[in-house]
Amino acid sequence: MDTCGKIAVIGAGPAGLLTSFFIRKNDVIIFEEHTSPGKPEHCTGIVGSFTASFLKQILGDGIIDNKYYGVVFHTPHRKIELLLNKPIAYHIKRPFLEEKLSNMVEKLGHRLVLGVKVKPGEKPGSLRVGQRSLQFQKTIAADGSYSLFRRVCFGPIRNKIYGVQAVVKANIDFPNIFHIVYTNIIPDFFGWFVPLNEEIALIGYGTKKHFNYPQRIIKYLSRRIGLSNYAIKRFFGGTIPLEPPLRKPVCMEKIFFIGDSIPLIKPYTGGGLYGITLLALPLAKLLDGEITLERYLNIYNKYYKKFIAQYRIVNIVKKLGYWLPVFFIEDLYRLKMFKEYQFDEHERIAYKSIPLLPYTLPRLVFSSITAELNDFKK
Ligand SMILES: Cc1cc2nc3c(=O)[nH]c(=O)nc-3n(C[C@H](O)[C@H](O)[C@H](O)COP(=O)(O)OP(=O)(O)OC[C@H]3O[C@@H](n4cnc5c(N)ncnc54)[C@H](O)[C@@H]3O)c2cc1C
């Protein structure tokens, strides 16, 4: 057994790299199984204002390459548009995020070891790399939704969805507006159209099945949003974990989980960058000995409650119709009660919607009946 030092980070994704960036009092070795951080790419890169300004402070303006002042929701009943004075969402450049963070952590003196898959060793805190056994005092398991460390400590994440997306070239009239499409042909999630500029956009959807005729679904989505001419340049995607976060993301006080291995994601959209920006700094402080484990778990608990509330609301919404919250958002928007920074605060949107129930629900029923009648007439 080789004794290697204090902190090992498994995974050079946003979670592992951002946490490493904040660790300043200890040397860190980051192990990444792929040879280029951030590749193969999988993420759409949409974040709210909190995550955008957090990442901008660390990585500079270049990390954001588009801002969205509006969103169009295509529900099965009708189209709902929200236009705001301030950006509701931002596009983060990935894998540029991982590339830039990798350079920054190396400049701090941390070591990045690429092309090496690490497995949990037999003893807590020990790691296996091929035939070698390495010993670290602490391990950060930032190894994503297929985390081997999570599997050993808490069991695997079983509830997952595959995000499939196409990079398309087209003439995009409104590059600062993104679209969300709800349809029966995507029963488990929704579809999205996210322009990157006037010429390039991402069209994607979430599905429980791996291969679901992607070309046909992309064609359907582009028709729904009114995009007639486009050329698919390439497909990419990945897995979105849809399980509630771990109650305590720490195993035997030696292995600390962050990111998709917890998974600390927004259950309605699958967005994971927000949870990472919330937790990376406190986790780094814990490992640098600046805060106690108890303090760290108190901080985590605050976020846990937020995400678990979202998770419970989403479970109800899934049974009733994924598009249901959009009607409440529309009413909040009309009443000037919807704020652009609530992009990440789905539980607050739900709480604010409760007094609107007597108003929004009849409107929703009316809208459904009208849509059914229109279908019948056709
Ligand atoms: C299609 C899709 C669209 C998305 N869109 C958005 C979005 O718009 N906004 C948003 O906020 N989030 C989005 N997400 C989610 C976001 O990408 C993730 O939450 C985020 O990447 C999680 O970061 P992570 O570092 O925890 O895990 P990952 O990014 O998965 O990084 C884990 C890293 O660990 C490495 N690794 C794994 N196991 C080992 C091992 N044993 N040894 C060594 N290395 C290992 C992997 O190679 C990988 O590089 C999307 C995800 C998908 C799939």
GROMACS .gro file of C-alpha atoms and ligand atoms in nm:
model
  431
    1MET     CA    1   0.000   0.000   0.000
    2ASP     CA    2   0.138   0.343  -0.098
    3THR     CA    3   0.060   0.635   0.132
    4CYS     CA    4  -0.007   0.923  -0.105
    5GLY     CA    5  -0.120   1.221   0.094
    6LYS     CA    6  -0.421   1.381   0.236
    7ILE     CA    7  -0.690   1.437  -0.025
    8ALA     CA    8  -0.791   1.242  -0.334
    9VAL     CA    9  -1.063   1.371  -0.562
   10ILE     CA   10  -1.229   1.118  -0.791
   11GLY     CA   11  -1.359   1.284  -1.106
   12ALA     CA   12  -1.255   1.600  -1.292
   13GLY     CA   13  -1.612   1.712  -1.358
   14PRO     CA   14  -1.743   2.045  -1.227
   15ALA     CA   15  -1.795   1.902  -0.875
   16GLY     CA   16  -1.443   1.762  -0.832
   17LEU     CA   17  -1.267   2.056  -0.996
   18LEU     CA   18  -1.461   2.333  -0.822
   19THR     CA   19  -1.409   2.173  -0.480
   20SER     CA   20  -1.037   2.125  -0.554
   21PHE     CA   21  -1.015   2.491  -0.658
   22PHE     CA   22  -1.137   2.599  -0.314
   23ILE     CA   23  -0.898   2.368  -0.122
   24ARG     CA   24  -0.601   2.588  -0.039
   25LYS     CA   25  -0.438   2.439   0.270
   26ASN     CA   26  -0.381   2.086   0.143
   27ASP     CA   27  -0.240   1.922  -0.165
   28VAL     CA   28  -0.498   1.747  -0.377
   29ILE     CA   29  -0.467   1.472  -0.637
   30ILE     CA   30  -0.755   1.462  -0.884
   31PHE     CA   31  -0.806   1.136  -1.072
   32GLU     CA   32  -1.005   1.141  -1.396
   33GLU     CA   33  -1.076   0.832  -1.602
   34HIS     CA   34  -1.097   1.021  -1.932
   35THR     CA   35  -0.798   1.182  -2.098
   36SER     CA   36  -0.960   1.529  -2.136
   37PRO     CA   37  -1.156   1.691  -1.851
   38GLY     CA   38  -1.519   1.752  -1.944
   39LYS     CA   39  -1.516   1.508  -2.236
   40PRO     CA   40  -1.723   1.338  -2.359
   41GLU     CA   41  -1.951   1.638  -2.314
   42HIS     CA   42  -2.308   1.583  -2.203
   43CYS     CA   43  -2.456   1.899  -2.052
   44THR     CA   44  -2.690   2.164  -2.201
   45GLY     CA   45  -2.527   2.428  -1.981
   46ILE     CA   46  -2.829   2.630  -1.867
   47VAL     CA   47  -2.803   2.790  -1.522
   48GLY     CA   48  -2.978   3.057  -1.320
   49SER     CA   49  -2.837   3.391  -1.206
   50PHE     CA   50  -2.681   3.262  -0.881
   51THR     CA   51  -2.475   2.990  -1.053
   52ALA     CA   52  -2.387   3.219  -1.343
   53SER     CA   53  -2.248   3.496  -1.123
   54PHE     CA   54  -2.070   3.246  -0.894
   55LEU     CA   55  -1.892   3.086  -1.191
   56LYS     CA   56  -1.827   3.423  -1.355
   57GLN     CA   57  -1.646   3.546  -1.044
   58ILE     CA   58  -1.411   3.249  -1.056
   59LEU     CA   59  -1.372   3.190  -1.428
   60GLY     CA   60  -1.434   3.534  -1.579
   61ASP     CA   61  -1.694   3.662  -1.826
   62GLY     CA   62  -1.588   3.413  -2.097
   63ILE     CA   63  -1.764   3.128  -1.915
   64ILE     CA   64  -2.105   3.266  -2.022
   65ASP     CA   65  -2.180   3.270  -2.394
   66ASN     CA   66  -2.552   3.346  -2.402
   67LYS     CA   67  -2.824   3.501  -2.185
   68TYR     CA   68  -3.196   3.429  -2.204
   69TYR     CA   69  -3.455   3.699  -2.144
   70GLY     CA   70  -3.748   3.477  -2.221
   71VAL     CA   71  -3.882   3.126  -2.222
   72VAL     CA   72  -4.164   2.975  -2.427
   73PHE     CA   73  -4.344   2.675  -2.276
   74HIS     CA   74  -4.528   2.455  -2.525
   75THR     CA   75  -4.785   2.272  -2.313
   76PRO     CA   76  -5.022   2.015  -2.464
   77HIS     CA   77  -5.294   2.283  -2.435
   78ARG     CA   78  -5.131   2.604  -2.546
   79LYS     CA   79  -4.815   2.809  -2.575
   80ILE     CA   80  -4.713   3.024  -2.277
   81GLU     CA   81  -4.450   3.295  -2.315
   82LEU     CA   82  -4.258   3.470  -2.041
   83LEU     CA   83  -4.047   3.773  -2.129
   84LEU     CA   84  -3.838   3.942  -1.861
   85ASN     CA   85  -3.629   4.256  -1.831
   86LYS     CA   86  -3.341   4.071  -1.670
   87PRO     CA   87  -3.199   3.738  -1.789
   88ILE     CA   88  -3.386   3.439  -1.650
   89ALA     CA   89  -3.106   3.198  -1.747
   90TYR     CA   90  -2.751   3.188  -1.882
   91HIS     CA   91  -2.558   2.947  -2.099
   92ILE     CA   92  -2.236   2.813  -1.950
   93LYS     CA   93  -1.968   2.695  -2.193
   94ARG     CA   94  -1.887   2.331  -2.137
   95PRO     CA   95  -1.642   2.158  -2.156
   96PHE     CA   96  -1.462   2.496  -2.142
   97LEU     CA   97  -1.568   2.505  -1.772
   98GLU     CA   98  -1.375   2.186  -1.694
   99GLU     CA   99  -1.077   2.285  -1.915
  100LYS     CA  100  -1.036   2.625  -1.748
  101LEU     CA  101  -1.090   2.489  -1.396
  102SER     CA  102  -0.832   2.215  -1.463
  103ASN     CA  103  -0.571   2.478  -1.552
  104MET     CA  104  -0.657   2.680  -1.246
  105VAL     CA  105  -0.634   2.389  -1.001
  106GLU     CA  106  -0.298   2.286  -1.151
  107LYS     CA  107  -0.172   2.642  -1.108
  108LEU     CA  108  -0.262   2.613  -0.738
  109GLY     CA  109  -0.023   2.316  -0.717
  110HIS     CA  110  -0.284   2.039  -0.718
  111ARG     CA  111  -0.215   1.734  -0.937
  112LEU     CA  112  -0.446   1.621  -1.213
  113VAL     CA  113  -0.401   1.258  -1.317
  114LEU     CA  114  -0.585   1.186  -1.641
  115GLY     CA  115  -0.682   0.856  -1.801
  116VAL     CA  116  -0.693   0.672  -1.468
  117LYS     CA  117  -1.000   0.495  -1.336
  118VAL     CA  118  -1.002   0.468  -0.957
  119LYS     CA  119  -1.197   0.210  -0.761
  120PRO     CA  120  -1.276   0.201  -0.390
  121GLY     CA  121  -1.025  -0.012  -0.199
  122GLU     CA  122  -1.107  -0.268   0.066
  123LYS     CA  123  -1.036  -0.039   0.361
  124PRO     CA  124  -1.217   0.296   0.394
  125GLY     CA  125  -1.000   0.567   0.245
  126SER     CA  126  -0.797   0.328   0.033
  127LEU     CA  127  -0.820   0.345  -0.343
  128ARG     CA  128  -0.735   0.097  -0.615
  129VAL     CA  129  -0.571   0.203  -0.938
  130GLY     CA  130  -0.516  -0.108  -1.147
  131GLN     CA  131  -0.317  -0.344  -0.924
  132ARG     CA  132  -0.195  -0.063  -0.695
  133SER     CA  133  -0.351   0.027  -0.364
  134LEU     CA  134  -0.325   0.392  -0.255
  135GLN     CA  135  -0.403   0.538   0.085
  136PHE     CA  136  -0.542   0.889   0.138
  137GLN     CA  137  -0.677   1.049   0.452
  138LYS     CA  138  -0.985   1.184   0.277
  139THR     CA  139  -1.156   1.111  -0.054
  140ILE     CA  140  -1.396   1.334  -0.244
  141ALA     CA  141  -1.629   1.120  -0.452
  142ALA     CA  142  -1.715   1.355  -0.739
  143ASP     CA  143  -1.750   1.063  -0.976
  144GLY     CA  144  -2.093   1.145  -1.116
  145SER     CA  145  -2.415   0.951  -1.142
  146TYR     CA  146  -2.243   0.612  -1.192
  147SER     CA  147  -2.030   0.666  -0.878
  148LEU     CA  148  -1.852   0.347  -0.769
  149PHE     CA  149  -1.793   0.503  -0.426
  150ARG     CA  150  -2.161   0.574  -0.377
  151ARG     CA  151  -2.236   0.215  -0.485
  152VAL     CA  152  -2.008   0.079  -0.209
  153CYS     CA  153  -2.126   0.318   0.066
  154PHE     CA  154  -2.496   0.367  -0.007
  155GLY     CA  155  -2.590   0.160  -0.313
  156PRO     CA  156  -2.621   0.275  -0.674
  157ILE     CA  157  -2.845   0.550  -0.812
  158ARG     CA  158  -3.119   0.355  -0.987
  159ASN     CA  159  -3.361   0.622  -1.102
  160LYS     CA  160  -3.204   0.787  -1.405
  161ILE     CA  161  -3.306   0.954  -1.725
  162TYR     CA  162  -3.103   0.986  -2.045
  163GLY     CA  163  -3.063   1.332  -2.188
  164VAL     CA  164  -3.030   1.315  -2.568
  165GLN     CA  165  -2.941   1.627  -2.760
  166ALA     CA  166  -2.860   1.736  -3.112
  167VAL     CA  167  -2.644   2.033  -3.207
  168VAL     CA  168  -2.833   2.193  -3.494
  169LYS     CA  169  -2.748   2.465  -3.742
  170ALA     CA  170  -3.040   2.689  -3.836
  171ASN     CA  171  -3.148   3.051  -3.878
  172ILE     CA  172  -3.256   3.141  -3.526
  173ASP     CA  173  -3.467   3.456  -3.505
  174PHE     CA  174  -3.469   3.489  -3.127
  175PRO     CA  175  -3.140   3.354  -2.989
  176ASN     CA  176  -3.215   3.492  -2.640
  177ILE     CA  177  -3.528   3.287  -2.585
  178PHE     CA  178  -3.532   2.917  -2.504
  179HIS     CA  179  -3.821   2.674  -2.541
  180ILE     CA  180  -3.955   2.389  -2.330
  181VAL     CA  181  -4.187   2.135  -2.494
  182TYR     CA  182  -4.421   1.899  -2.309
  183THR     CA  183  -4.560   1.616  -2.517
  184ASN     CA  184  -4.687   1.259  -2.484
  185ILE     CA  185  -4.406   1.134  -2.702
  186ILE     CA  186  -4.165   1.235  -2.423
  187PRO     CA  187  -4.367   1.095  -2.132
  188ASP     CA  188  -4.091   1.093  -1.869
  189PHE     CA  189  -3.955   1.447  -1.903
  190PHE     CA  190  -3.969   1.735  -2.152
  191GLY     CA  191  -3.798   1.856  -2.466
  192TRP     CA  192  -3.587   2.171  -2.500
  193PHE     CA  193  -3.459   2.412  -2.762
  194VAL     CA  194  -3.166   2.619  -2.641
  195PRO     CA  195  -3.010   2.864  -2.889
  196LEU     CA  196  -2.637   2.926  -2.841
  197ASN     CA  197  -2.634   3.211  -3.097
  198GLU     CA  198  -2.815   3.309  -3.420
  199GLU     CA  199  -2.696   2.993  -3.597
  200ILE     CA  200  -2.644   2.712  -3.348
  201ALA     CA  201  -2.886   2.558  -3.099
  202LEU     CA  202  -2.928   2.246  -2.888
  203ILE     CA  203  -3.249   2.048  -2.929
  204GLY     CA  204  -3.289   1.773  -2.674
  205TYR     CA  205  -3.516   1.563  -2.458
  206GLY     CA  206  -3.509   1.333  -2.157
  207THR     CA  207  -3.611   0.970  -2.183
  208LYS     CA  208  -3.607   0.655  -1.970
  209LYS     CA  209  -3.530   0.447  -2.279
  210HIS     CA  210  -3.184   0.469  -2.426
  211PHE     CA  211  -3.265   0.491  -2.796
  212ASN     CA  212  -3.592   0.649  -2.890
  213TYR     CA  213  -3.557   0.737  -3.260
  214PRO     CA  214  -3.374   1.064  -3.179
  215GLN     CA  215  -3.403   1.208  -3.533
  216ARG     CA  216  -3.781   1.167  -3.528
  217ILE     CA  217  -3.815   1.327  -3.187
  218ILE     CA  218  -3.586   1.617  -3.282
  219LYS     CA  219  -3.797   1.666  -3.598
  220TYR     CA  220  -4.115   1.670  -3.390
  221LEU     CA  221  -3.967   1.917  -3.138
  222SER     CA  222  -3.843   2.151  -3.410
  223ARG     CA  223  -4.190   2.150  -3.568
  224ARG     CA  224  -4.352   2.233  -3.234
  225ILE     CA  225  -4.125   2.533  -3.181
  226GLY     CA  226  -4.164   2.649  -3.541
  227LEU     CA  227  -3.815   2.576  -3.673
  228SER     CA  228  -3.856   2.464  -4.032
  229ASN     CA  229  -3.501   2.437  -4.166
  230TYR     CA  230  -3.219   2.293  -3.966
  231ALA     CA  231  -2.926   2.057  -4.009
  232ILE     CA  232  -2.819   1.817  -3.737
  233LYS     CA  233  -2.443   1.846  -3.685
  234ARG     CA  234  -2.400   1.583  -3.414
  235PHE     CA  235  -2.567   1.412  -3.118
  236PHE     CA  236  -2.444   1.398  -2.762
  237GLY     CA  237  -2.590   1.345  -2.416
  238GLY     CA  238  -2.566   1.167  -2.086
  239THR     CA  239  -2.737   1.049  -1.773
  240ILE     CA  240  -2.937   1.263  -1.533
  241PRO     CA  241  -2.981   1.104  -1.188
  242LEU     CA  242  -3.334   1.152  -1.058
  243GLU     CA  243  -3.316   1.023  -0.702
  244PRO     CA  244  -3.355   1.218  -0.379
  245PRO     CA  245  -3.022   1.342  -0.242
  246LEU     CA  246  -2.839   1.142   0.027
  247ARG     CA  247  -2.944   1.235   0.380
  248LYS     CA  248  -2.577   1.251   0.483
  249PRO     CA  249  -2.328   1.271   0.194
  250VAL     CA  250  -2.039   1.141   0.403
  251CYS     CA  251  -1.925   0.780   0.441
  252MET     CA  252  -1.728   0.672   0.749
  253GLU     CA  253  -1.601   1.031   0.787
  254LYS     CA  254  -1.353   0.957   0.508
  255ILE     CA  255  -1.547   0.974   0.181
  256PHE     CA  256  -1.732   1.297   0.094
  257PHE     CA  257  -1.983   1.309  -0.189
  258ILE     CA  258  -2.060   1.607  -0.411
  259GLY     CA  259  -2.248   1.669  -0.737
  260ASP     CA  260  -2.431   1.396  -0.927
  261SER     CA  261  -2.302   1.124  -0.693
  262ILE     CA  262  -2.531   1.264  -0.416
  263PRO     CA  263  -2.726   1.359  -0.645
  264LEU     CA  264  -2.781   1.727  -0.552
  265ILE     CA  265  -2.973   1.819  -0.866
  266LYS     CA  266  -3.289   2.019  -0.932
  267PRO     CA  267  -3.541   1.736  -0.972
  268TYR     CA  268  -3.767   1.918  -1.219
  269THR     CA  269  -3.498   2.009  -1.473
  270GLY     CA  270  -3.206   1.780  -1.383
  271GLY     CA  271  -2.980   2.086  -1.345
  272GLY     CA  272  -2.679   1.988  -1.134
  273LEU     CA  273  -2.446   2.289  -1.157
  274TYR     CA  274  -2.648   2.487  -0.901
  275GLY     CA  275  -2.607   2.221  -0.628
  276ILE     CA  276  -2.234   2.201  -0.701
  277THR     CA  277  -2.187   2.578  -0.665
  278LEU     CA  278  -2.372   2.565  -0.332
  279LEU     CA  279  -2.164   2.286  -0.183
  280ALA     CA  280  -1.811   2.312  -0.328
  281LEU     CA  281  -1.687   2.592  -0.101
  282PRO     CA  282  -1.824   2.452   0.230
  283LEU     CA  283  -1.683   2.107   0.141
  284ALA     CA  284  -1.342   2.258   0.067
  285LYS     CA  285  -1.351   2.445   0.399
  286LEU     CA  286  -1.429   2.121   0.580
  287LEU     CA  287  -1.135   1.946   0.418
  288ASP     CA  288  -0.906   2.240   0.493
  289GLY     CA  289  -1.013   2.217   0.858
  290GLU     CA  290  -1.176   2.560   0.857
  291ILE     CA  291  -1.515   2.425   0.963
  292THR     CA  292  -1.614   2.116   1.161
  293LEU     CA  293  -1.802   1.818   1.018
  294GLU     CA  294  -2.103   1.918   1.229
  295ARG     CA  295  -2.104   2.269   1.079
  296TYR     CA  296  -2.066   2.126   0.729
  297LEU     CA  297  -2.358   1.888   0.782
  298ASN     CA  298  -2.571   2.177   0.909
  299ILE     CA  299  -2.497   2.368   0.588
  300TYR     CA  300  -2.571   2.058   0.381
  301ASN     CA  301  -2.894   1.999   0.570
  302LYS     CA  302  -3.022   2.344   0.469
  303TYR     CA  303  -2.971   2.256   0.101
  304TYR     CA  304  -3.097   1.901   0.152
  305LYS     CA  305  -3.430   2.037   0.279
  306LYS     CA  306  -3.460   2.265  -0.023
  307PHE     CA  307  -3.389   1.989  -0.275
  308ILE     CA  308  -3.602   1.729  -0.097
  309ALA     CA  309  -3.897   1.974  -0.099
  310GLN     CA  310  -3.846   2.016  -0.474
  311TYR     CA  311  -3.823   1.640  -0.515
  312ARG     CA  312  -4.157   1.582  -0.336
  313ILE     CA  313  -4.333   1.854  -0.539
  314VAL     CA  314  -4.196   1.709  -0.863
  315ASN     CA  315  -4.323   1.363  -0.768
  316ILE     CA  316  -4.676   1.503  -0.743
  317VAL     CA  317  -4.637   1.705  -1.062
  318LYS     CA  318  -4.518   1.398  -1.254
  319LYS     CA  319  -4.841   1.218  -1.167
  320LEU     CA  320  -5.063   1.509  -1.273
  321GLY     CA  321  -4.874   1.640  -1.576
  322TYR     CA  322  -4.519   1.769  -1.613
  323TRP     CA  323  -4.654   2.092  -1.765
  324LEU     CA  324  -4.876   2.175  -1.464
  325PRO     CA  325  -4.634   2.421  -1.291
  326VAL     CA  326  -4.620   2.632  -1.608
  327PHE     CA  327  -4.980   2.751  -1.558
  328PHE     CA  328  -4.891   2.867  -1.206
  329ILE     CA  329  -4.574   3.034  -1.330
  330GLU     CA  330  -4.782   3.216  -1.592
  331ASP     CA  331  -5.017   3.350  -1.324
  332LEU     CA  332  -4.726   3.452  -1.099
  333TYR     CA  333  -4.574   3.627  -1.401
  334ARG     CA  334  -4.900   3.811  -1.479
  335LEU     CA  335  -4.926   3.921  -1.116
  336LYS     CA  336  -4.560   4.033  -1.130
  337MET     CA  337  -4.480   3.780  -0.858
  338PHE     CA  338  -4.237   3.574  -1.067
  339LYS     CA  339  -3.876   3.680  -1.030
  340GLU     CA  340  -3.604   3.577  -1.271
  341TYR     CA  341  -3.377   3.457  -0.986
  342GLN     CA  342  -3.640   3.196  -0.896
  343PHE     CA  343  -3.507   2.986  -1.184
  344ASP     CA  344  -3.336   2.776  -0.915
  345GLU     CA  345  -3.601   2.808  -0.646
  346HIS     CA  346  -3.873   2.573  -0.761
  347GLU     CA  347  -3.995   2.505  -0.409
  348ARG     CA  348  -4.054   2.880  -0.357
  349ILE     CA  349  -4.252   2.898  -0.681
  350ALA     CA  350  -4.467   2.612  -0.549
  351TYR     CA  351  -4.525   2.782  -0.210
  352LYS     CA  352  -4.612   3.112  -0.380
  353SER     CA  353  -4.858   2.926  -0.604
  354ILE     CA  354  -5.070   2.789  -0.319
  355PRO     CA  355  -5.289   3.104  -0.283
  356LEU     CA  356  -5.341   3.099  -0.661
  357LEU     CA  357  -5.498   2.751  -0.661
  358PRO     CA  358  -5.866   2.872  -0.674
  359TYR     CA  359  -5.780   3.098  -0.967
  360THR     CA  360  -5.532   2.890  -1.166
  361LEU     CA  361  -5.702   2.550  -1.142
  362PRO     CA  362  -6.034   2.649  -1.309
  363ARG     CA  363  -5.834   2.825  -1.582
  364LEU     CA  364  -5.631   2.510  -1.629
  365VAL     CA  365  -5.944   2.295  -1.656
  366PHE     CA  366  -6.097   2.541  -1.905
  367SER     CA  367  -5.777   2.538  -2.109
  368SER     CA  368  -5.772   2.155  -2.116
  369ILE     CA  369  -6.137   2.136  -2.228
  370THR     CA  370  -6.082   2.395  -2.503
  371ALA     CA  371  -5.777   2.204  -2.625
  372GLU     CA  372  -5.974   1.875  -2.628
  373LEU     CA  373  -6.258   2.040  -2.821
  374ASN     CA  374  -6.017   2.188  -3.074
  375ASP     CA  375  -5.862   1.842  -3.123
  376PHE     CA  376  -6.210   1.693  -3.164
  377LYS     CA  377  -6.304   1.954  -3.429
  378LYS     CA  378  -5.987   1.872  -3.627
  379LIG     C1  379  -2.812   1.587  -2.123
  379LIG     C2  380  -2.778   1.662  -1.998
  379LIG     C3  381  -2.808   1.797  -1.989
  379LIG     C4  382  -2.779   1.868  -1.872
  379LIG     N1  383  -2.809   2.000  -1.869
  379LIG     C5  384  -2.782   2.072  -1.758
  379LIG     C6  385  -2.810   2.210  -1.753
  379LIG     O1  386  -2.860   2.267  -1.849
  379LIG     N2  387  -2.781   2.277  -1.638
  379LIG     C7  388  -2.724   2.215  -1.530
  379LIG     O2  389  -2.702   2.282  -1.427
  379LIG     N3  390  -2.697   2.084  -1.533
  379LIG     C8  391  -2.723   2.011  -1.644
  379LIG     N4  392  -2.693   1.878  -1.648
  379LIG     C9  393  -2.637   1.815  -1.529
  379LIG    C10  394  -2.490   1.847  -1.513
  379LIG     O3  395  -2.422   1.822  -1.632
  379LIG    C11  396  -2.434   1.760  -1.400
  379LIG     O4  397  -2.511   1.783  -1.284
  379LIG    C12  398  -2.288   1.789  -1.371
  379LIG     O5  399  -2.207   1.761  -1.481
  379LIG    C13  400  -2.245   1.700  -1.257
  379LIG     O6  401  -2.110   1.723  -1.231
  379LIG     P1  402  -2.025   1.613  -1.152
  379LIG     O7  403  -1.888   1.668  -1.146
  379LIG     O8  404  -2.095   1.574  -1.028
  379LIG     O9  405  -2.031   1.485  -1.243
  379LIG     P2  406  -1.975   1.461  -1.397
  379LIG    O10  407  -1.989   1.589  -1.470
  379LIG    O11  408  -2.046   1.342  -1.440
  379LIG    O12  409  -1.822   1.435  -1.369
  379LIG    C14  410  -1.781   1.315  -1.308
  379LIG    C15  411  -1.640   1.288  -1.357
  379LIG    O13  412  -1.587   1.176  -1.286
  379LIG    C16  413  -1.520   1.091  -1.377
  379LIG     N5  414  -1.521   0.958  -1.316
  379LIG    C17  415  -1.629   0.882  -1.287
  379LIG     N6  416  -1.592   0.767  -1.227
  379LIG    C18  417  -1.458   0.772  -1.217
  379LIG    C19  418  -1.361   0.682  -1.162
  379LIG     N7  419  -1.397   0.568  -1.105
  379LIG     N8  420  -1.230   0.717  -1.169
  379LIG    C20  421  -1.191   0.835  -1.226
  379LIG     N9  422  -1.279   0.922  -1.279
  379LIG    C21  423  -1.410   0.892  -1.274
  379LIG    C22  424  -1.601   1.101  -1.504
  379LIG    O14  425  -1.524   1.063  -1.616
  379LIG    C23  426  -1.637   1.249  -1.505
  379LIG    O15  427  -1.543   1.327  -1.570
  379LIG    C24  428  -2.719   1.803  -1.763
  379LIG    C25  429  -2.687   1.668  -1.772
  379LIG    C26  430  -2.715   1.599  -1.887
  379LIG    C27  431  -2.681   1.454  -1.895
   0.00000   0.00000   0.00000
